[in-house]
Amino acid sequence: MNLLSFEQLFYAYIGITVFVLAGGSLLFFLKRLKKKEAIKASLNFVLYEITLPITGETQKDNVSFKDLISVMEQFYSGLAAIFEDRWFGSSSFALELALPTVGEETAFFVAVPRKHSRLFEKHLQSLYPTAKVEQKPEDYNIFNPSGSAAAGYFELSSNPLLPIRTYQNLDADPLEVIANSFTKLKKEGEGAALQIVVQRDPKKFLKKLKQAVKTVREGKKLKTETGWSRVLKEVVFLITGRSDNAKKDGPVVVDEETLKLLEEKSSFPVFSVNIRLVASASYPEEAEGIIQELASSFIQFGETRGNSFVYKKVKPRELGDFLYRFAFRIADKRGALSLNSRELTSVYHLPSALTAAPKLKTLKAKDAPAPAGLPSEGVLIGENIYRGERVPIKFSRDDRRRHMYIIGQTGTGKTTLMQNMIKQDIESGEGLCVIDPHGDMVDAILGYVPENRVDDVVYFNPANTSRPMGLNFLEYDPAYPEQKTFIVNELLEIFRKLYADVPEALGPIFETYFRNSTLLVMEDPSSGNTLFEIERVMTDSEFRRLKISRSRNPVINAFWKDVAEKAGGEAALANMVPYITSKFDTFLSNEFMRPILLQEKSSLRFREIMDGKKILLVNLSKGRIGETNASLLGLIIVGKLLMAAFSRVNIPEDQRSDFYLYLDEFQNVTTPSISTILSEARKYRLSLVLAHQFIGQLIDPIRLAVFGNVGSIAAFRIGADDAEHLEKQFKPVFLAQDLLNIENFNAYLRMLVNGQTAKPFNIKIFPAQKGSAAVAESLKELSAQKYGKPISEIEAEVSGRYPKK
């Protein structure tokens, strides 16, 4: 036998050393490269939040929770196609159930590689068509910034070839137990997450599984020990020469129960998963308590003859590295479990109508796609978000002429929608009027006015007592004498509205005297033509005779000469005076109202405002001037605008510029004559946007006029009674429950598209931009100087009209 020389041994040693070092370096390099690749892949994840509507509809169909959960198996089987073998391992995705450190709703998240995101969305939506799949630009946060964290993971108790107990063998939805463990967390300062990082399982596991099935069928015993217990048992077998599967005499006995479990495991696609639990709280023991609560919810998956989950706490020295892998959603071979799609479905699935778990974040209202053929021009009112697609929604000029009705509770987004529309109208050079019962909206709008439209602004604020603007409802255009009848009728409706609580106060006698008094005053405007003169006709016989002498209306003259002045008893004129004048005194004695209503010449020329595309902003803050006064002024302005619109009959329709009238809380500034506006104003290019909070605010004639004439309806969140009433406008796409639960700054829209009513769909309202406060203040002052009059001049003018006695 030839022995190697020393030199040969030396070179052999050197060669082996170089080989080991090179191999070690290569392995180290590959490990670092793999880690870098994993981080790169995690940074390319797209995070989705998945929410589903929870309704009781499926209960009516006697569908079991198992039937509903089984859909998730199809989801996982379909996702198996996403995974492809790569040199550094297969791609992964993450399933998460998390409660952020601030909040009380537990949400479902899925993170997938960006290149597969579209495929994921379509696949999920095909199985869950009512789900909202929303990309999250930022990750959620479960960590208390000044607190502590705890973490753990799961291993299997037995041979990984054996399955855990699945939902098919449970009496209740396993998600309920897991989700309920999150409900004990505090609303702030505590957070937790269940994370499952999923990869396609290597094919060698399936080979082992098939071999195990073969082994059990041959009557051999399946090895169930794991870890060191398995190693020690193999050592004993080597020493004693005995084995569990040693050949035995007699018939083959097959363990049918184990065989059934193995066959069940092999019947579905298998995944390699890391199941992690992470929690955060103010103190370490609190965080650990949360983890233990979450871990205990996995006891339900224990299978007596199969497998069960064993919780492993992460040691403090390993916590940083573990949280790193959690944050980047990095798969780890250490602690990886092999679960098939049914087992994975049991551990993580989306909720159903039968899931009885509180504080799960659910989709409270449905979404629907925007219709085809939407206009590409017009005012942008929001965007339709459906299955990840964002479609801008524009409202065309022609469709706006059929008016828009907006309803929603306080704070849901009505004002924001109007504000955005108004801002665009101003920037586009449109003419408009905004009547605001609070004042905040018009103040914000003033800040939007660009420099080139400063001269178009007319800001009416009755609370400005130093330079009040005049508003005389009795003023009319002599070229249109028929306006007198409109004024009287509208003024009667205004007083009926203001005194609706005491309708008996406005009976036939009041109407007769009021109508004849008002018409007599307007017969000769030069001798006085305001609400004050109506009162004087009733109380001052000398003034009344002056008016009669200048009147050319024989019917009115006959009433005063032959009826009013000759009546006796309770119908005597002296008895009628306080009955009539008491309705005016409320306003004529008011410090805010008197300087406005008693100016004979209105500061605002409404026809000029309309034709000249001015920006009329009316601040009727009820907190400043009182609700009744605000309502009267609003009613007068709406009536004036309607008269101005109807007077456009003297110009061709194609020459009438569009004018947009925005009425917030419109029930306070409209009378039943709104039916005339809604049905006829279109031809005069007066387009209305009507907003309020609930249908109960409308009297029947106005309610019928609105729903019978408006072309487009935007419904924000509303109450139960309104939802029931409006459901017929939106079904079958949306039901009452959707109208009750839609989130703030979202609305359902039934809109005209090219003159045709489109199917309802949802829109998200864009946030209102903040204007310039400095511009707003300067425009207020400029408007007061241009259109207001010093209070001293007004008082002198009014005093001069009083009789000297």
PDB file of C-alpha atoms in Angstrom, residues 38-129:
ATOM      1  CA  ALA A  38     -36.060  39.211  -0.329  1.00  0.00           C
ATOM      2  CA  ILE A  39     -35.889  42.846   0.834  1.00  0.00           C
ATOM      3  CA  LYS A  40     -36.090  44.062  -2.754  1.00  0.00           C
ATOM      4  CA  ALA A  41     -39.152  41.874  -3.320  1.00  0.00           C
ATOM      5  CA  SER A  42     -40.847  43.143  -0.135  1.00  0.00           C
ATOM      6  CA  LEU A  43     -40.322  46.747  -1.194  1.00  0.00           C
ATOM      7  CA  ASN A  44     -42.209  45.931  -4.391  1.00  0.00           C
ATOM      8  CA  PHE A  45     -45.245  44.677  -2.515  1.00  0.00           C
ATOM      9  CA  VAL A  46     -48.587  46.387  -3.038  1.00  0.00           C
ATOM     10  CA  LEU A  47     -50.647  46.475   0.149  1.00  0.00           C
ATOM     11  CA  TYR A  48     -54.409  46.068  -0.156  1.00  0.00           C
ATOM     12  CA  GLU A  49     -57.106  46.491   2.443  1.00  0.00           C
ATOM     13  CA  ILE A  50     -60.048  44.171   1.818  1.00  0.00           C
ATOM     14  CA  THR A  51     -63.497  45.010   3.116  1.00  0.00           C
ATOM     15  CA  LEU A  52     -66.744  43.189   2.464  1.00  0.00           C
ATOM     16  CA  PRO A  53     -70.352  44.237   3.048  1.00  0.00           C
ATOM     17  CA  ILE A  54     -71.890  42.282   5.874  1.00  0.00           C
ATOM     18  CA  THR A  55     -75.608  41.747   5.390  1.00  0.00           C
ATOM     19  CA  GLY A  56     -78.009  39.120   6.580  1.00  0.00           C
ATOM     20  CA  GLU A  57     -79.189  38.190   3.096  1.00  0.00           C
ATOM     21  CA  THR A  58     -77.425  34.835   2.951  1.00  0.00           C
ATOM     22  CA  GLN A  59     -79.146  33.718   6.129  1.00  0.00           C
ATOM     23  CA  LYS A  60     -82.400  33.630   4.216  1.00  0.00           C
ATOM     24  CA  ASP A  61     -80.949  31.105   1.797  1.00  0.00           C
ATOM     25  CA  ASN A  62     -79.964  28.607   4.539  1.00  0.00           C
ATOM     26  CA  VAL A  63     -76.345  28.784   3.457  1.00  0.00           C
ATOM     27  CA  SER A  64     -73.897  27.412   6.050  1.00  0.00           C
ATOM     28  CA  PHE A  65     -70.741  29.188   7.097  1.00  0.00           C
ATOM     29  CA  LYS A  66     -68.751  26.306   5.569  1.00  0.00           C
ATOM     30  CA  ASP A  67     -70.219  27.012   2.143  1.00  0.00           C
ATOM     31  CA  LEU A  68     -69.248  30.668   2.424  1.00  0.00           C
ATOM     32  CA  ILE A  69     -65.746  29.961   3.692  1.00  0.00           C
ATOM     33  CA  SER A  70     -65.050  27.437   0.932  1.00  0.00           C
ATOM     34  CA  VAL A  71     -64.827  30.280  -1.605  1.00  0.00           C
ATOM     35  CA  MET A  72     -61.462  31.134  -0.063  1.00  0.00           C
ATOM     36  CA  GLU A  73     -60.120  27.731  -1.100  1.00  0.00           C
ATOM     37  CA  GLN A  74     -60.698  28.722  -4.715  1.00  0.00           C
ATOM     38  CA  PHE A  75     -58.896  31.965  -4.002  1.00  0.00           C
ATOM     39  CA  TYR A  76     -55.768  30.175  -2.740  1.00  0.00           C
ATOM     40  CA  SER A  77     -55.855  27.584  -5.513  1.00  0.00           C
ATOM     41  CA  GLY A  78     -55.953  30.408  -8.053  1.00  0.00           C
ATOM     42  CA  LEU A  79     -53.078  32.226  -6.382  1.00  0.00           C
ATOM     43  CA  ALA A  80     -50.908  29.142  -6.729  1.00  0.00           C
ATOM     44  CA  ALA A  81     -50.520  30.178 -10.370  1.00  0.00           C
ATOM     45  CA  ILE A  82     -48.870  33.407  -9.268  1.00  0.00           C
ATOM     46  CA  PHE A  83     -45.907  31.632  -7.756  1.00  0.00           C
ATOM     47  CA  GLU A  84     -43.104  30.731 -10.022  1.00  0.00           C
ATOM     48  CA  ASP A  85     -39.842  29.013  -9.156  1.00  0.00           C
ATOM     49  CA  ARG A  86     -36.896  31.354  -9.047  1.00  0.00           C
ATOM     50  CA  TRP A  87     -33.258  30.709  -8.386  1.00  0.00           C
ATOM     51  CA  PHE A  88     -33.614  32.447  -5.025  1.00  0.00           C
ATOM     52  CA  GLY A  89     -36.909  30.785  -4.145  1.00  0.00           C
ATOM     53  CA  SER A  90     -40.513  31.342  -5.073  1.00  0.00           C
ATOM     54  CA  SER A  91     -42.318  34.649  -4.811  1.00  0.00           C
ATOM     55  CA  SER A  92     -44.538  35.195  -1.800  1.00  0.00           C
ATOM     56  CA  PHE A  93     -47.510  37.156  -0.591  1.00  0.00           C
ATOM     57  CA  ALA A  94     -48.715  38.071   2.881  1.00  0.00           C
ATOM     58  CA  LEU A  95     -52.097  37.683   4.563  1.00  0.00           C
ATOM     59  CA  GLU A  96     -52.695  39.886   7.577  1.00  0.00           C
ATOM     60  CA  LEU A  97     -55.374  40.561  10.148  1.00  0.00           C
ATOM     61  CA  ALA A  98     -54.428  43.667  12.071  1.00  0.00           C
ATOM     62  CA  LEU A  99     -55.631  46.234  14.564  1.00  0.00           C
ATOM     63  CA  PRO A 100     -53.582  49.454  14.369  1.00  0.00           C
ATOM     64  CA  THR A 101     -52.388  51.121  17.547  1.00  0.00           C
ATOM     65  CA  VAL A 102     -55.030  53.844  17.077  1.00  0.00           C
ATOM     66  CA  GLY A 103     -58.503  52.562  16.246  1.00  0.00           C
ATOM     67  CA  GLU A 104     -60.896  49.807  17.209  1.00  0.00           C
ATOM     68  CA  GLU A 105     -61.647  47.965  13.955  1.00  0.00           C
ATOM     69  CA  THR A 106     -59.680  44.904  12.928  1.00  0.00           C
ATOM     70  CA  ALA A 107     -58.944  44.970   9.205  1.00  0.00           C
ATOM     71  CA  PHE A 108     -57.924  42.442   6.549  1.00  0.00           C
ATOM     72  CA  PHE A 109     -54.831  43.140   4.469  1.00  0.00           C
ATOM     73  CA  VAL A 110     -53.108  41.318   1.621  1.00  0.00           C
ATOM     74  CA  ALA A 111     -49.677  42.248   0.244  1.00  0.00           C
ATOM     75  CA  VAL A 112     -48.731  40.939  -3.207  1.00  0.00           C
ATOM     76  CA  PRO A 113     -45.860  41.574  -5.640  1.00  0.00           C
ATOM     77  CA  ARG A 114     -46.537  44.631  -7.760  1.00  0.00           C
ATOM     78  CA  LYS A 115     -46.198  42.703 -11.000  1.00  0.00           C
ATOM     79  CA  HIS A 116     -49.043  40.436  -9.900  1.00  0.00           C
ATOM     80  CA  SER A 117     -51.263  43.132  -8.387  1.00  0.00           C
ATOM     81  CA  ARG A 118     -53.684  43.422 -11.296  1.00  0.00           C
ATOM     82  CA  LEU A 119     -54.054  39.652 -11.507  1.00  0.00           C
ATOM     83  CA  PHE A 120     -54.682  39.526  -7.763  1.00  0.00           C
ATOM     84  CA  GLU A 121     -57.375  42.222  -7.944  1.00  0.00           C
ATOM     85  CA  LYS A 122     -59.240  40.518 -10.769  1.00  0.00           C
ATOM     86  CA  HIS A 123     -58.982  37.113  -9.139  1.00  0.00           C
ATOM     87  CA  LEU A 124     -60.288  38.338  -5.789  1.00  0.00           C
ATOM     88  CA  GLN A 125     -63.102  40.366  -7.348  1.00  0.00           C
ATOM     89  CA  SER A 126     -64.204  37.384  -9.430  1.00  0.00           C
ATOM     90  CA  LEU A 127     -64.763  35.399  -6.235  1.00  0.00           C
ATOM     91  CA  TYR A 128     -65.895  38.302  -4.035  1.00  0.00           C
ATOM     92  CA  PRO A 129     -67.670  40.699  -6.422  1.00  0.00           C
TER      93      PRO A 129
END
